[in-house]
């Protein structure tokens, strides 16, 4: 399993760049992943809104929310989510939020 | 805080991961266990394999172990042995495989794929192969053999199209299924499949959705339907004594909600009491793709849930291969069942015939074409029912060519949905993209969760401007409530 050295901690990520232990997530790590994985130089308020929404949902339910629910609760349509996170809600936003990669028929 | 990657600061993380990986094959020698991943899936680690009861086999021991497993397999699956014996190398299957057509790799011709196993089978288990190996092209089993197995049995979608064209009915999908099982016992499984497999064992669904999340999502969708229709359309969960246990795809709770609400509207309009089971919200059965024990475990979970909820029948949701396992394997595994298992397309078709639901085709005015999911058309007797439904719920339905049992696979079949295989997946989808493009359709109806994950990417990649929808998605729009 690849690791990234982040400050003084080693963060384990999978081949697709998803953080393996959601507890290792920090806002700084999100900024780092945003740059490395999504090519985003900075994260705006709207990015953070999505990221924090995903994290809160994950903490409560142990899984990423339905995409339509994410859109409705953040007030952002899917097109805008793709503008924010070029790889989309699952492969982009969830990755930056430190959630496991949504898997299955998706 | 500053962050530097372990090696070669400044390079994107993915490139590093690829650079760390050995150049070829399923070898686990050095730093990383995984190949670059362009033409074969990432391998599961020992830790990924553990929940499925699988283990790594040492590289040095693999060829001998593979030979033992092949010997067991030929006795366990008689069709496998027969397919090994009867091929005449006539070549009729070659041009019928979308995997070969898309990748142009001759080893992806069905006969060549099967020969990767057949040459070894002949070498060790036939008289001529043992005594005159060169005469029949028999080959020793080596580490290279196993590497080729891993690559090419994971470039087959198990779609069974080759079997339609083979004069002997040789079904290369069956060979792939058997060979992936052997690979699994060597510890060689795509990580994507083990991650799904362990979710299924833990939660009963591919995505790993726990009950509280299921309930939250269901409530959200009920509210959505209320907003849309003004009606209280329920999505019941764990309701004992309901007439129907509806078994959806877990992706309905993530990316395909309209398929689930379509089912809810259908049952509501027909006055049928139904329920989901939080123990199993998954028709898909990925066990079919690499692990018979997993296939059986998931099947047992379904039957157990149906009995516990005392339903009168199970209705399978929009999934192709899962339907094959429910319809074709249930009685083999469990003996005769006290309730039938039907498919949602059969259900919709029957409700329309009996006029228990009414529909308005004006709701779907766009041109619609239908993709036959391989396992519905070639392994599950679902061919005419969805068409009968579509003709009533749309205004402009066009067949694509080829269709029905000759339809091409979407390219994602048999669980080839992993990101690292994207390039190959797009090649595997090319034949389908060409079929769809020729129809000029605006909507591509594909009632299978794997197809629904794969086809939007394929269509975009091959520049076919079409939206992909499930059958129940379109029914849900047209149904009069
Ligand atoms: S069509 Fe059948 S017999 Fe002919 S080469 Fe293909 S698998 Fe063999
Ligand atoms: S099952 Fe499908 S993908 Fe596999 S060899 Fe046959 S035609 Fe090709």
Coordinates of C-alpha atoms in Angstrom, one line a residue, chain B residues 14-459:
Chain B
X14 CA -0.7 8.3 -8.9
X15 CA 2.4 8.4 -11.2
X16 CA 4.5 7.4 -8.2
X17 CA 2.3 4.5 -7.4
X18 CA 2.5 3.3 -10.9
X19 CA 6.3 3.9 -11.0
X20 CA 6.8 1.8 -7.8
X21 CA 5.0 -1.1 -9.3
X22 CA 6.8 -3.9 -11.1
X23 CA 6.5 -4.0 -14.8
X24 CA 4.4 -7.0 -15.3
X25 CA 2.4 -9.8 -13.9
X26 CA 0.8 -10.8 -10.6
X27 CA 4.2 -11.0 -8.9
X28 CA 4.4 -9.8 -5.3
X29 CA 8.2 -9.5 -5.2
X30 CA 9.2 -6.0 -4.1
X31 CA 7.9 -2.7 -2.9
X32 CA 4.4 -2.9 -4.3
X33 CA 2.3 -5.8 -5.1
X34 CA 0.6 -4.2 -8.0
X35 CA 1.2 -3.9 -11.7
X36 CA 0.8 -0.6 -13.5
X37 CA -2.8 -1.4 -14.0
X38 CA -3.4 -0.4 -17.6
X39 CA -4.2 -3.8 -18.9
X40 CA -5.0 -5.7 -15.7
X41 CA -6.7 -4.9 -12.4
X42 CA -4.8 -4.1 -9.2
X43 CA -4.3 -7.1 -7.0
X44 CA -5.8 -7.6 -3.6
X45 CA -3.4 -7.7 -0.7
X46 CA -3.3 -10.5 1.9
X47 CA -5.3 -8.2 4.1
X48 CA -8.0 -7.7 1.4
X49 CA -8.2 -11.4 0.8
X50 CA -8.6 -12.5 4.4
X51 CA -12.4 -11.7 4.9
X52 CA -13.1 -14.0 1.9
X53 CA -11.1 -16.9 3.3
X54 CA -8.5 -16.5 0.5
X55 CA -4.7 -16.4 0.9
X56 CA -1.6 -15.7 -1.1
X57 CA 0.2 -18.7 -2.5
X58 CA 4.0 -18.3 -2.7
X59 CA 5.2 -17.5 -6.1
X60 CA 7.4 -20.6 -6.2
X61 CA 4.6 -22.8 -5.3
X62 CA 2.0 -21.3 -7.6
X63 CA 2.5 -23.4 -10.8
X64 CA 2.2 -26.7 -8.9
X65 CA -0.8 -25.5 -7.0
X66 CA -2.4 -24.2 -10.2
X67 CA -2.1 -27.6 -11.8
X68 CA -3.8 -29.3 -8.8
X69 CA -6.6 -26.8 -8.9
X70 CA -7.1 -27.3 -12.6
X71 CA -7.3 -31.0 -12.1
X72 CA -9.9 -30.4 -9.4
X73 CA -11.9 -28.0 -11.6
X74 CA -12.1 -30.4 -14.5
X75 CA -13.7 -33.0 -12.3
X76 CA -15.9 -30.5 -10.4
X77 CA -17.3 -28.8 -13.5
X78 CA -18.0 -31.3 -16.2
X79 CA -18.8 -28.6 -18.8
X80 CA -15.3 -27.1 -18.2
X81 CA -13.7 -30.4 -19.2
X82 CA -16.1 -30.8 -22.2
X83 CA -15.2 -27.3 -23.4
X84 CA -11.6 -28.1 -23.1
X85 CA -12.0 -31.3 -25.2
X86 CA -14.4 -30.4 -28.0
X87 CA -13.1 -27.1 -29.5
X88 CA -12.1 -27.7 -33.2
X89 CA -10.4 -24.2 -33.5
X90 CA -12.8 -23.4 -36.3
X91 CA -12.6 -19.7 -35.5
X92 CA -16.3 -18.9 -35.7
X93 CA -16.1 -17.2 -32.3
X94 CA -13.2 -14.9 -33.0
X95 CA -15.0 -11.9 -34.5
X96 CA -17.9 -12.2 -32.2
X97 CA -16.1 -11.1 -29.1
X98 CA -16.3 -7.4 -28.3
X99 CA -13.2 -7.7 -26.2
X100 CA -11.2 -8.8 -29.2
X101 CA -12.9 -6.3 -31.5
X102 CA -12.2 -3.5 -29.1
X103 CA -8.7 -4.3 -28.0
X104 CA -7.5 -6.0 -31.2
X105 CA -5.4 -8.3 -29.0
X106 CA -5.5 -11.7 -30.6
X107 CA -5.4 -13.3 -27.2
X108 CA -8.8 -11.9 -26.5
X109 CA -10.4 -14.0 -29.2
X110 CA -12.6 -16.5 -27.2
X111 CA -10.7 -19.5 -28.6
X112 CA -7.3 -18.0 -27.8
X113 CA -8.5 -17.0 -24.3
X114 CA -9.7 -20.6 -23.7
X115 CA -6.5 -22.0 -25.1
X116 CA -4.6 -20.3 -22.2
X117 CA -6.2 -23.0 -20.1
X118 CA -6.6 -25.6 -22.8
X119 CA -2.9 -26.0 -23.6
X120 CA -2.2 -26.7 -19.9
X121 CA -5.1 -29.0 -19.6
X122 CA -3.9 -30.9 -22.6
X123 CA -0.3 -31.1 -21.3
X124 CA -1.2 -32.7 -18.1
X125 CA -4.6 -34.4 -18.5
X126 CA -4.7 -35.8 -22.0
X127 CA -2.8 -38.7 -23.5
X128 CA -1.5 -36.8 -26.6
X129 CA -0.5 -33.8 -24.5
X130 CA 1.4 -35.9 -22.1
X131 CA 3.3 -37.9 -24.7
X132 CA 3.3 -35.6 -27.8
X133 CA 2.8 -32.1 -26.4
X134 CA 4.1 -30.3 -29.4
X135 CA 1.6 -32.1 -31.7
X136 CA -1.3 -30.5 -29.9
X137 CA 0.4 -27.3 -28.9
X138 CA 0.4 -28.4 -25.2
X139 CA 2.4 -26.2 -22.9
X140 CA 4.0 -26.5 -19.4
X141 CA 2.4 -24.5 -16.7
X142 CA 4.8 -21.7 -15.6
X143 CA 4.6 -18.4 -13.8
X144 CA 4.1 -16.8 -17.2
X145 CA 1.0 -18.9 -17.8
X146 CA -0.5 -17.6 -14.6
X147 CA 0.3 -14.0 -15.5
X148 CA -1.5 -14.5 -18.8
X149 CA -4.4 -16.0 -17.0
X150 CA -4.7 -13.1 -14.7
X151 CA -4.5 -10.6 -17.6
X152 CA -6.9 -12.3 -20.1
X153 CA -9.5 -13.8 -17.8
X154 CA -9.9 -10.3 -16.5
X155 CA -10.4 -8.9 -20.0
X156 CA -13.3 -11.2 -20.6
X157 CA -16.7 -9.9 -19.6
X158 CA -18.3 -13.3 -19.2
X159 CA -20.9 -12.1 -21.6
X160 CA -21.5 -15.5 -23.4
X161 CA -21.8 -13.9 -26.8
X162 CA -19.2 -16.3 -28.2
X163 CA -21.3 -19.3 -27.1
X164 CA -24.2 -18.0 -29.4
X165 CA -21.9 -18.3 -32.4
X166 CA -19.9 -21.5 -31.6
X167 CA -21.2 -24.5 -33.5
X168 CA -20.5 -26.6 -30.3
X169 CA -22.0 -24.1 -27.9
X170 CA -18.7 -23.6 -26.1
X171 CA -19.2 -21.0 -23.5
X172 CA -16.0 -19.2 -22.9
X173 CA -17.6 -17.3 -20.1
X174 CA -17.8 -20.6 -18.2
X175 CA -14.1 -21.2 -18.8
X176 CA -13.4 -17.7 -17.5
X177 CA -15.5 -18.3 -14.4
X178 CA -13.6 -21.5 -13.7
X179 CA -10.2 -19.9 -14.3
X180 CA -10.9 -16.9 -12.1
X181 CA -11.9 -19.3 -9.3
X182 CA -8.6 -21.0 -9.7
X183 CA -6.8 -17.7 -9.7
X184 CA -8.7 -16.8 -6.5
X185 CA -7.3 -19.9 -4.8
X186 CA -3.9 -18.8 -5.8
X187 CA -4.6 -15.5 -4.0
X188 CA -4.9 -13.6 -7.3
X189 CA -8.0 -11.5 -7.2
X190 CA -8.6 -7.8 -8.3
X191 CA -8.8 -5.6 -5.2
X192 CA -12.0 -4.1 -6.6
X193 CA -13.7 -7.5 -6.3
X194 CA -12.4 -8.3 -2.8
X195 CA -13.6 -4.9 -1.6
X196 CA -17.1 -5.5 -2.9
X197 CA -16.9 -9.1 -1.6
X198 CA -16.1 -8.1 1.9
X199 CA -18.8 -5.4 1.9
X200 CA -21.3 -8.1 0.8
X201 CA -20.3 -10.4 3.6
X202 CA -20.4 -7.6 6.2
X203 CA -23.5 -5.8 5.1
X204 CA -25.3 -7.8 2.4
X205 CA -24.7 -5.2 -0.3
X206 CA -21.9 -4.2 -2.6
X207 CA -21.5 -0.7 -1.4
X208 CA -21.4 -1.6 2.3
X209 CA -24.5 0.5 3.2
X210 CA -25.4 -0.1 6.9
X211 CA -29.0 -0.1 8.1
X212 CA -29.1 3.4 9.5
X213 CA -27.8 4.9 6.2
X214 CA -30.4 2.8 4.3
X215 CA -33.2 4.2 6.5
X216 CA -32.0 7.7 6.1
X217 CA -31.8 7.4 2.3
X218 CA -35.2 5.8 2.1
X219 CA -36.7 8.6 4.1
X220 CA -35.1 11.1 1.8
X221 CA -36.5 9.4 -1.3
X222 CA -40.0 9.2 0.2
X223 CA -39.8 13.0 0.7
X224 CA -38.6 13.5 -2.9
X225 CA -41.5 11.4 -4.2
X226 CA -43.9 13.4 -2.1
X227 CA -42.5 16.6 -3.5
X228 CA -42.7 15.3 -7.0
X229 CA -46.1 13.6 -7.0
X230 CA -47.9 15.0 -3.9
X231 CA -48.5 11.4 -2.8
X232 CA -47.2 9.3 0.1
X233 CA -45.5 6.5 -1.7
X234 CA -43.7 4.3 0.8
X235 CA -40.4 2.5 0.5
X236 CA -41.0 -0.1 3.3
X237 CA -38.0 -1.7 5.1
X238 CA -38.1 -5.0 6.9
X239 CA -41.9 -5.3 6.8
X240 CA -42.9 -8.8 7.8
X241 CA -45.8 -10.4 5.9
X242 CA -45.4 -8.1 2.8
X243 CA -46.4 -9.8 -0.5
X244 CA -43.1 -9.0 -2.2
X245 CA -39.5 -8.8 -1.1
X246 CA -37.9 -6.4 -3.6
X247 CA -34.2 -6.9 -3.9
X248 CA -32.7 -3.8 -5.6
X249 CA -29.1 -2.9 -6.4
X250 CA -27.2 -1.0 -3.7
X251 CA -26.2 1.5 -6.3
X252 CA -29.9 2.6 -6.4
X253 CA -29.0 4.2 -3.0
X254 CA -26.1 6.1 -4.4
X255 CA -26.3 6.9 -8.0
X256 CA -29.5 5.4 -9.5
X257 CA -32.3 6.5 -7.2
X258 CA -34.9 6.7 -10.0
X259 CA -34.7 2.9 -10.4
X260 CA -35.8 2.4 -6.8
X261 CA -38.5 5.1 -6.9
X262 CA -39.7 3.6 -10.1
X263 CA -40.2 0.3 -8.3
X264 CA -41.9 2.1 -5.4
X265 CA -44.3 3.8 -7.8
X266 CA -45.0 0.5 -9.6
X267 CA -45.9 -1.3 -6.4
X268 CA -47.9 1.6 -5.1
X269 CA -49.9 2.0 -8.3
X270 CA -50.7 -1.7 -8.4
X271 CA -51.6 -1.9 -4.7
X272 CA -49.0 -4.5 -3.9
X273 CA -47.5 -4.6 -0.5
X274 CA -43.8 -4.9 -0.6
X275 CA -40.6 -4.4 1.4
X276 CA -36.9 -4.1 1.2
X277 CA -34.8 -6.2 3.6
X278 CA -32.0 -4.3 5.3
X279 CA -30.1 -7.6 5.4
X280 CA -29.8 -7.7 1.6
X281 CA -30.3 -4.7 -0.7
X282 CA -28.3 -6.3 -3.5
X283 CA -29.4 -8.4 -6.4
X284 CA -25.8 -8.4 -7.7
X285 CA -23.9 -11.5 -6.7
X286 CA -20.2 -10.9 -7.4
X287 CA -19.4 -14.4 -6.2
X288 CA -20.2 -15.4 -9.7
X289 CA -17.1 -13.5 -10.9
X290 CA -14.5 -15.2 -8.7
X291 CA -15.8 -17.1 -5.7
X292 CA -18.4 -19.8 -5.6
X293 CA -18.5 -19.8 -1.7
X294 CA -19.3 -16.1 -1.8
X295 CA -22.0 -16.7 -4.4
X296 CA -23.6 -19.3 -2.2
X297 CA -23.3 -17.2 1.0
X298 CA -25.1 -14.3 -0.7
X299 CA -27.8 -16.6 -2.1
X300 CA -28.4 -18.0 1.4
X301 CA -28.8 -14.6 2.8
X302 CA -31.5 -13.8 0.3
X303 CA -33.5 -16.9 0.9
X304 CA -33.1 -16.5 4.7
X305 CA -34.4 -12.9 4.5
X306 CA -37.4 -13.9 2.4
X307 CA -38.3 -16.6 4.9
X308 CA -37.9 -14.4 7.9
X309 CA -40.1 -11.7 6.3
X310 CA -42.6 -14.4 5.2
X311 CA -43.1 -12.9 1.7
X312 CA -44.9 -14.6 -1.1
X313 CA -42.3 -13.9 -3.8
X314 CA -39.0 -12.2 -4.4
X315 CA -38.6 -9.6 -7.1
X316 CA -35.1 -9.0 -8.4
X317 CA -34.1 -5.5 -9.2
X318 CA -32.1 -4.1 -12.2
X319 CA -29.1 -6.3 -12.3
X320 CA -28.0 -8.7 -15.0
X321 CA -25.6 -11.3 -13.5
X322 CA -27.4 -11.3 -10.1
X323 CA -30.6 -12.2 -11.8
X324 CA -28.8 -15.1 -13.5
X325 CA -27.7 -16.4 -10.1
X326 CA -31.2 -16.0 -8.6
X327 CA -33.1 -17.6 -11.4
X328 CA -30.6 -20.2 -12.6
X329 CA -28.8 -21.3 -9.4
X330 CA -31.3 -20.8 -6.5
X331 CA -32.9 -24.2 -6.7
X332 CA -29.5 -25.9 -7.3
X333 CA -28.3 -24.3 -4.1
X334 CA -31.4 -24.5 -1.9
X335 CA -33.6 -27.2 -3.5
X336 CA -37.2 -26.4 -4.4
X337 CA -38.3 -23.1 -2.9
X338 CA -41.7 -22.3 -1.5
X339 CA -41.9 -19.0 -3.3
X340 CA -41.1 -17.8 -6.9
X341 CA -38.3 -15.4 -7.7
X342 CA -39.2 -13.0 -10.6
X343 CA -37.5 -10.1 -12.3
X344 CA -38.8 -6.6 -12.1
X345 CA -39.2 -6.5 -15.9
X346 CA -41.4 -9.5 -15.8
X347 CA -43.3 -7.9 -12.9
X348 CA -43.8 -4.6 -14.8
X349 CA -44.8 -6.5 -18.0
X350 CA -47.4 -8.7 -16.1
X351 CA -48.9 -5.7 -14.3
X352 CA -49.3 -3.9 -17.6
X353 CA -50.9 -6.9 -19.2
X354 CA -53.3 -7.3 -16.3
X355 CA -54.0 -3.5 -16.5
X356 CA -53.1 -3.2 -12.8
X357 CA -51.0 -0.2 -13.7
X358 CA -51.7 2.5 -16.3
X359 CA -49.1 4.5 -18.1
X360 CA -48.7 7.6 -20.3
X361 CA -46.1 7.2 -23.0
X362 CA -46.1 11.0 -23.5
X363 CA -43.9 11.1 -20.4
X364 CA -41.1 9.6 -22.4
X365 CA -41.2 11.5 -25.8
X366 CA -37.5 11.0 -26.6
X367 CA -36.2 8.4 -28.9
X368 CA -35.3 5.4 -26.7
X369 CA -33.2 2.3 -27.5
X370 CA -32.8 -0.8 -25.4
X371 CA -29.5 -2.4 -24.4
X372 CA -29.9 -6.1 -23.6
X373 CA -27.8 -6.8 -20.5
X374 CA -25.9 -9.9 -21.3
X375 CA -27.1 -11.9 -18.4
X376 CA -30.7 -11.0 -19.0
X377 CA -30.7 -11.9 -22.7
X378 CA -28.2 -14.8 -22.7
X379 CA -28.6 -16.3 -19.3
X380 CA -31.9 -15.3 -17.8
X381 CA -34.8 -15.3 -20.2
X382 CA -35.5 -11.6 -20.0
X383 CA -35.7 -10.5 -23.6
X384 CA -39.2 -9.6 -24.7
X385 CA -40.6 -8.4 -21.4
X386 CA -38.7 -5.1 -21.2
X387 CA -39.5 -4.5 -24.8
X388 CA -43.2 -5.0 -24.2
X389 CA -43.0 -2.5 -21.4
X390 CA -40.9 0.0 -23.4
X391 CA -43.4 0.0 -26.3
X392 CA -46.1 1.1 -23.9
X393 CA -44.1 3.7 -21.9
X394 CA -42.2 5.5 -24.7
X395 CA -43.3 7.2 -27.9
X396 CA -40.3 6.4 -30.1
X397 CA -38.7 3.0 -29.4
X398 CA -36.0 1.8 -31.7
X399 CA -34.1 -1.5 -31.7
X400 CA -30.4 -1.3 -32.0
X401 CA -28.5 -3.9 -34.1
X402 CA -27.4 -6.4 -33.0
X403 CA -29.9 -7.0 -30.3
X404 CA -31.5 -9.7 -28.0
X405 CA -29.2 -12.7 -27.6
X406 CA -26.7 -11.2 -30.1
X407 CA -26.4 -7.9 -28.3
X408 CA -22.9 -6.7 -27.5
X409 CA -21.8 -6.3 -23.9
X410 CA -21.4 -2.9 -22.3
X411 CA -17.8 -3.8 -21.5
X412 CA -18.2 -3.7 -17.7
X413 CA -19.7 -7.2 -17.3
X414 CA -18.3 -9.6 -14.8
X415 CA -17.3 -6.7 -12.5
X416 CA -14.8 -5.0 -14.7
X417 CA -15.7 -1.6 -13.2
X418 CA -12.3 -0.8 -11.7
X419 CA -10.8 2.6 -12.5
X420 CA -7.4 1.3 -13.3
X421 CA -8.9 -0.6 -16.2
X422 CA -10.5 2.5 -17.7
X423 CA -8.6 2.4 -20.9
X424 CA -9.4 -1.3 -21.5
X425 CA -13.0 -0.8 -20.4
X426 CA -13.5 1.9 -23.0
X427 CA -12.1 -0.5 -25.7
X428 CA -14.5 -3.2 -24.4
X429 CA -17.4 -0.8 -24.8
X430 CA -16.7 0.2 -28.4
X431 CA -18.9 -2.3 -30.1
X432 CA -21.8 -1.2 -27.9
X433 CA -21.1 2.4 -28.6
X434 CA -21.3 1.8 -32.3
X435 CA -24.6 0.0 -32.0
X436 CA -26.1 2.8 -29.9
X437 CA -24.8 5.6 -32.2
X438 CA -26.6 4.1 -35.2
X439 CA -30.0 4.3 -33.5
X440 CA -29.8 8.1 -33.0
X441 CA -31.4 7.5 -29.6
X442 CA -31.5 10.1 -26.9
X443 CA -32.1 7.6 -24.2
X444 CA -30.4 4.3 -23.7
X445 CA -32.4 2.0 -21.5
X446 CA -30.1 -0.5 -19.7
X447 CA -31.7 -2.3 -16.8
X448 CA -28.5 -3.5 -15.0
X449 CA -26.5 -1.6 -12.4
X450 CA -23.2 -2.6 -13.9
X451 CA -24.3 -1.4 -17.4
X452 CA -25.5 1.8 -15.8
X453 CA -22.1 2.4 -14.2
X454 CA -20.2 1.6 -17.4
X455 CA -22.3 2.9 -20.3
X456 CA -22.3 6.6 -19.5
X457 CA -18.5 6.6 -19.5
X458 CA -18.4 4.5 -22.7
X459 CA -20.9 6.7 -24.5

